[in-house]
Structures are given as C-alpha cells and as structure tokens.
PDB file of C-alpha atoms in Angstrom:
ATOM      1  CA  UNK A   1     116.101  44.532 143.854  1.00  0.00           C
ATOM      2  CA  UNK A   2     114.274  45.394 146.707  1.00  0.00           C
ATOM      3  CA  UNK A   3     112.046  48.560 146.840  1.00  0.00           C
ATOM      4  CA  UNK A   4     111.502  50.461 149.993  1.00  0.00           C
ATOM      5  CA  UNK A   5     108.251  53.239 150.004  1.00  0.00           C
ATOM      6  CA  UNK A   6     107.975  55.523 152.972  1.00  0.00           C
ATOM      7  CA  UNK A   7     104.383  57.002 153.991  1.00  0.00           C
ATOM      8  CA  UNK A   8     102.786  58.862 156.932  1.00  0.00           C
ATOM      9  CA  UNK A   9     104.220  62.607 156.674  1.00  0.00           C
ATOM     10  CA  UNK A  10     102.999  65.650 156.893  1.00  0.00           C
ATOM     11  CA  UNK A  11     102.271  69.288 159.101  1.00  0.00           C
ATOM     12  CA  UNK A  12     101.287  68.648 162.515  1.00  0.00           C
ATOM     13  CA  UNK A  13     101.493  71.435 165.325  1.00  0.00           C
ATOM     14  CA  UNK A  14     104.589  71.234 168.087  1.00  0.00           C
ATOM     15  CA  UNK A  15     103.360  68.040 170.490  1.00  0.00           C
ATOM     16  CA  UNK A  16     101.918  66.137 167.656  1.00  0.00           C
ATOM     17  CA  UNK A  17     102.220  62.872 166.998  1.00  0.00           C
ATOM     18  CA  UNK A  18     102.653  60.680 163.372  1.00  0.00           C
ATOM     19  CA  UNK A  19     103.191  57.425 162.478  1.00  0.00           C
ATOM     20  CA  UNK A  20     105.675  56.699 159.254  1.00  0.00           C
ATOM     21  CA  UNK A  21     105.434  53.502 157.435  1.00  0.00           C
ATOM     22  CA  UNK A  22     107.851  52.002 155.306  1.00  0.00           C
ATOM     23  CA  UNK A  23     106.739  49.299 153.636  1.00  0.00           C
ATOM     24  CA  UNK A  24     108.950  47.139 151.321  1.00  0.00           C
ATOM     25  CA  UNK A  25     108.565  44.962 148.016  1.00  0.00           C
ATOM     26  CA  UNK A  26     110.191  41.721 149.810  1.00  0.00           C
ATOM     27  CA  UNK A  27     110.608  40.517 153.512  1.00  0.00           C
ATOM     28  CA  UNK A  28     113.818  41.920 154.554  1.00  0.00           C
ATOM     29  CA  UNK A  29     113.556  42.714 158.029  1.00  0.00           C
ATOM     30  CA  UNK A  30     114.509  39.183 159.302  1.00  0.00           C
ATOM     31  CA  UNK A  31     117.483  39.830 157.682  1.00  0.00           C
ATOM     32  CA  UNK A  32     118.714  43.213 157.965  1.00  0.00           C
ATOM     33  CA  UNK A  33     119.074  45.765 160.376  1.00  0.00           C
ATOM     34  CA  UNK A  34     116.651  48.490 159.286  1.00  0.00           C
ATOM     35  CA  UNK A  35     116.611  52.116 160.025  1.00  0.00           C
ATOM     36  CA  UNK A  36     115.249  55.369 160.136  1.00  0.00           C
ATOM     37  CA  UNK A  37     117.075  58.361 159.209  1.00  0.00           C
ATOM     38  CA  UNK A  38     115.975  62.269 158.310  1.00  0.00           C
ATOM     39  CA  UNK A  39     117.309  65.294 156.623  1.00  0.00           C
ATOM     40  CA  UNK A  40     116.482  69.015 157.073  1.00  0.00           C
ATOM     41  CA  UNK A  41     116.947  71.266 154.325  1.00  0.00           C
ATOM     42  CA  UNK A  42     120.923  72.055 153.759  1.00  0.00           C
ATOM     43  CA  UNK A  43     121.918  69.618 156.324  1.00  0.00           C
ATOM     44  CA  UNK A  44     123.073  65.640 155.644  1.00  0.00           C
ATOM     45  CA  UNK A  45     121.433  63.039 156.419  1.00  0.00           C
ATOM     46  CA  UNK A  46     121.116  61.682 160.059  1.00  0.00           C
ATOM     47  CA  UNK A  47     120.419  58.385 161.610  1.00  0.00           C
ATOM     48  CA  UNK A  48     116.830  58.508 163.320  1.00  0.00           C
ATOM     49  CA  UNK A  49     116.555  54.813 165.203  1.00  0.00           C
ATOM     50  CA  UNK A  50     117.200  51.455 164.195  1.00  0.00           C
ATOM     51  CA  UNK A  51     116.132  47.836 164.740  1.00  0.00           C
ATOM     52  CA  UNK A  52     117.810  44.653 164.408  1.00  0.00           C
ATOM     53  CA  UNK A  53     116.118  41.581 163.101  1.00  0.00           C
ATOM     54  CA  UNK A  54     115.570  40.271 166.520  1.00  0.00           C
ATOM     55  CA  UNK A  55     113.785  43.326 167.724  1.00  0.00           C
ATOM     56  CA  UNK A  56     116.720  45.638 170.144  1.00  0.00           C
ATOM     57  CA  UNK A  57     116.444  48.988 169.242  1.00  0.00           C
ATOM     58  CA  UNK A  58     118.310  52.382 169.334  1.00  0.00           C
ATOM     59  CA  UNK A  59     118.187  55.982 169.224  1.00  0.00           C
ATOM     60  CA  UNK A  60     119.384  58.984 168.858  1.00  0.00           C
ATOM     61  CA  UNK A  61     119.648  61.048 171.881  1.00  0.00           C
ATOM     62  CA  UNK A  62     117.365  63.761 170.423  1.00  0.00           C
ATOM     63  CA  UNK A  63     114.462  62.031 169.857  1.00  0.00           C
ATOM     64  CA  UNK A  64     114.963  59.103 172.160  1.00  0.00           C
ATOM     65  CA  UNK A  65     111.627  58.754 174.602  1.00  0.00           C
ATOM     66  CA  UNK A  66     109.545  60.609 171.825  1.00  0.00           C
ATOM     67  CA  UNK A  67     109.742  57.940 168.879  1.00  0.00           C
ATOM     68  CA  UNK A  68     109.669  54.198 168.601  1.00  0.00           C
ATOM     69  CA  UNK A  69     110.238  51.917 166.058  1.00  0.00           C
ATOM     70  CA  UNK A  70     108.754  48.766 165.347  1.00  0.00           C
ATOM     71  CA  UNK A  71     108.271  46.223 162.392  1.00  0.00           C
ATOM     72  CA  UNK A  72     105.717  44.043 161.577  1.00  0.00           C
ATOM     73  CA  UNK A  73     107.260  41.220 159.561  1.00  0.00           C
ATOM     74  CA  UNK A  74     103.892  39.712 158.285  1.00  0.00           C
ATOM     75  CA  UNK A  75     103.209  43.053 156.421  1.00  0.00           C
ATOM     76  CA  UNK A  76     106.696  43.682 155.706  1.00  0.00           C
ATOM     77  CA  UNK A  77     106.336  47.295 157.117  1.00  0.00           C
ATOM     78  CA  UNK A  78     108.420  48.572 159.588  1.00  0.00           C
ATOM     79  CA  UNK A  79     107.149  52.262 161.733  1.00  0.00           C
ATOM     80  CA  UNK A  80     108.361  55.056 163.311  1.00  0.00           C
ATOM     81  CA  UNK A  81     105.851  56.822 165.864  1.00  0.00           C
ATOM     82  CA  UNK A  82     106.484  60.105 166.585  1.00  0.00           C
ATOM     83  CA  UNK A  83     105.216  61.742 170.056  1.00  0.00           C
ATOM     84  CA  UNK A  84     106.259  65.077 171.425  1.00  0.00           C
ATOM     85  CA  UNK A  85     107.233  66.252 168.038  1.00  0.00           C
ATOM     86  CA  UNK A  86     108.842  69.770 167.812  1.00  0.00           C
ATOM     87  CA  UNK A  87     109.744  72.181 165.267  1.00  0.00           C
ATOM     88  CA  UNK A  88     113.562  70.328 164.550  1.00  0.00           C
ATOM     89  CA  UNK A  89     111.965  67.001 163.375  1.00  0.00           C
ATOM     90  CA  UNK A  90     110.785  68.831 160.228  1.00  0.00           C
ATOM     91  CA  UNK A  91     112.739  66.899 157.622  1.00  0.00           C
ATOM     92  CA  UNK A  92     112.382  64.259 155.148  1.00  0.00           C
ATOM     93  CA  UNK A  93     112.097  60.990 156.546  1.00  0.00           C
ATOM     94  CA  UNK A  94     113.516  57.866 155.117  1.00  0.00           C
ATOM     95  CA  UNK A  95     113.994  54.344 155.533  1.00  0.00           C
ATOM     96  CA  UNK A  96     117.197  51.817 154.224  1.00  0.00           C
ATOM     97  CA  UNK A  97     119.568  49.382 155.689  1.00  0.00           C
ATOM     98  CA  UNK A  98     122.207  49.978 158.943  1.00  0.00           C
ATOM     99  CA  UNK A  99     124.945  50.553 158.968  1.00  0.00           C
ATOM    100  CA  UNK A 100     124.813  50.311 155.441  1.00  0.00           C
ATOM    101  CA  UNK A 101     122.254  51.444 153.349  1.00  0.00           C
ATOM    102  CA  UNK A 102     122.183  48.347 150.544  1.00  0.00           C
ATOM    103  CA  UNK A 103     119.211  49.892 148.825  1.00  0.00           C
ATOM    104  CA  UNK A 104     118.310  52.318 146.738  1.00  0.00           C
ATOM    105  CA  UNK A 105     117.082  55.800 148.868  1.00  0.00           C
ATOM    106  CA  UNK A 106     113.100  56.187 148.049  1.00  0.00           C
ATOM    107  CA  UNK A 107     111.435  59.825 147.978  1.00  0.00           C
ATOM    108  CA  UNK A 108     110.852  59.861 151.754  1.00  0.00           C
ATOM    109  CA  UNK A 109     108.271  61.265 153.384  1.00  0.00           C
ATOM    110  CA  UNK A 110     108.377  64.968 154.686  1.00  0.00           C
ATOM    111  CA  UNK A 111     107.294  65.683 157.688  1.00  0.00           C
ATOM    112  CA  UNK A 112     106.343  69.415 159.513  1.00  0.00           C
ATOM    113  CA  UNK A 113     106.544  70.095 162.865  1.00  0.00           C
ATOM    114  CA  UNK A 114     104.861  73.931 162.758  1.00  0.00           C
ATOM    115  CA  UNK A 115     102.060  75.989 164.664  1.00  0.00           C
TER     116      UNK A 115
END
C-alpha cells in the first residue's frame, strides 16, 4: 500500500510564497495522475491542480498563474509552489490520486495565508 506524506506548510503573510512536497513510499507518478487538493475549515475538500504522468497540467481558476505543480520522479516527490498567496488559500493541503483518490488521505499540511 502506498503511503503519501505531505510537507512544506505553514503562516506566511498575503504575497508569500511556499513550496509543498509530497513525497511517496513507491514511484507512482509514472503511473497515476496525481493531485493537489485543500480544505478550509467547514468546507469540503477541493481540487487544487493536477498532473498527468506525462507532465500536462491543470488548475483551478482561483489559483491558476499563482501555483505550479511539478514532480520529480527520481525522488518520487511531486510540489506545489505557491506565489501570490492570499488569505483564502489557508487550508489543509493534501496530495492523492485524480480523479480518484486510490490512497489512503495523509494528515496534510496546513497552510496560513495571514498578516
């Protein structure tokens, strides 16, 4: 079963930047689409940005031109950098499959967009 560990969080000020890792136990990027998604406190959980094994990616229109994602196969670690961040990007980030999610949800890793 394949594990899936997200780092990187934590308080920056409004136009900020992070970088969120997610790093997993086995290669399974070349396989799967992988994604980012995020939830804010009493709402569900949305879909972020995703990648596809050959590298096209997506967004959602609210954070498209601020964040990228990206893999790096060789460390099995896919990222999310976050530019431009602003107060609604405070959530809980995590990482799984797209559409869908095959693996067990990790703890995430909260982030906090605040001044």
């Amino acid at each position: 079963q394949v594990q899936l560990v997200e780092s990187g969080g934590g308080l920056v000020q409004p136009g900020g930047f992070l970088r969120l890792s997610c790093a997993a136990s086995r290669n399974i990027f070349s396989v799967y689409i992988m994604a980012w998604y995020r939830q804010a406190p009493g709402n569900q959980r949305d879909l972020v940005a995703w990648i596809t094994p050959s590298g096209t990616t997506n967004y959602a229109a609210s954070v498209k031109g601020r964040f990228t994602i990206s893999e790096d196969n060789a460390k099995n670690t896919m990222y999310l950098q976050m530019n431009s961040l602003k107060p609604e990007d405070t959530a809980v980030y995590y990482c799984n499959t797209f559409p869908r999610q095959i693996v067990q949800w990790g703890q995430g890793t909260q982030v906090t967009v605040s001044s």
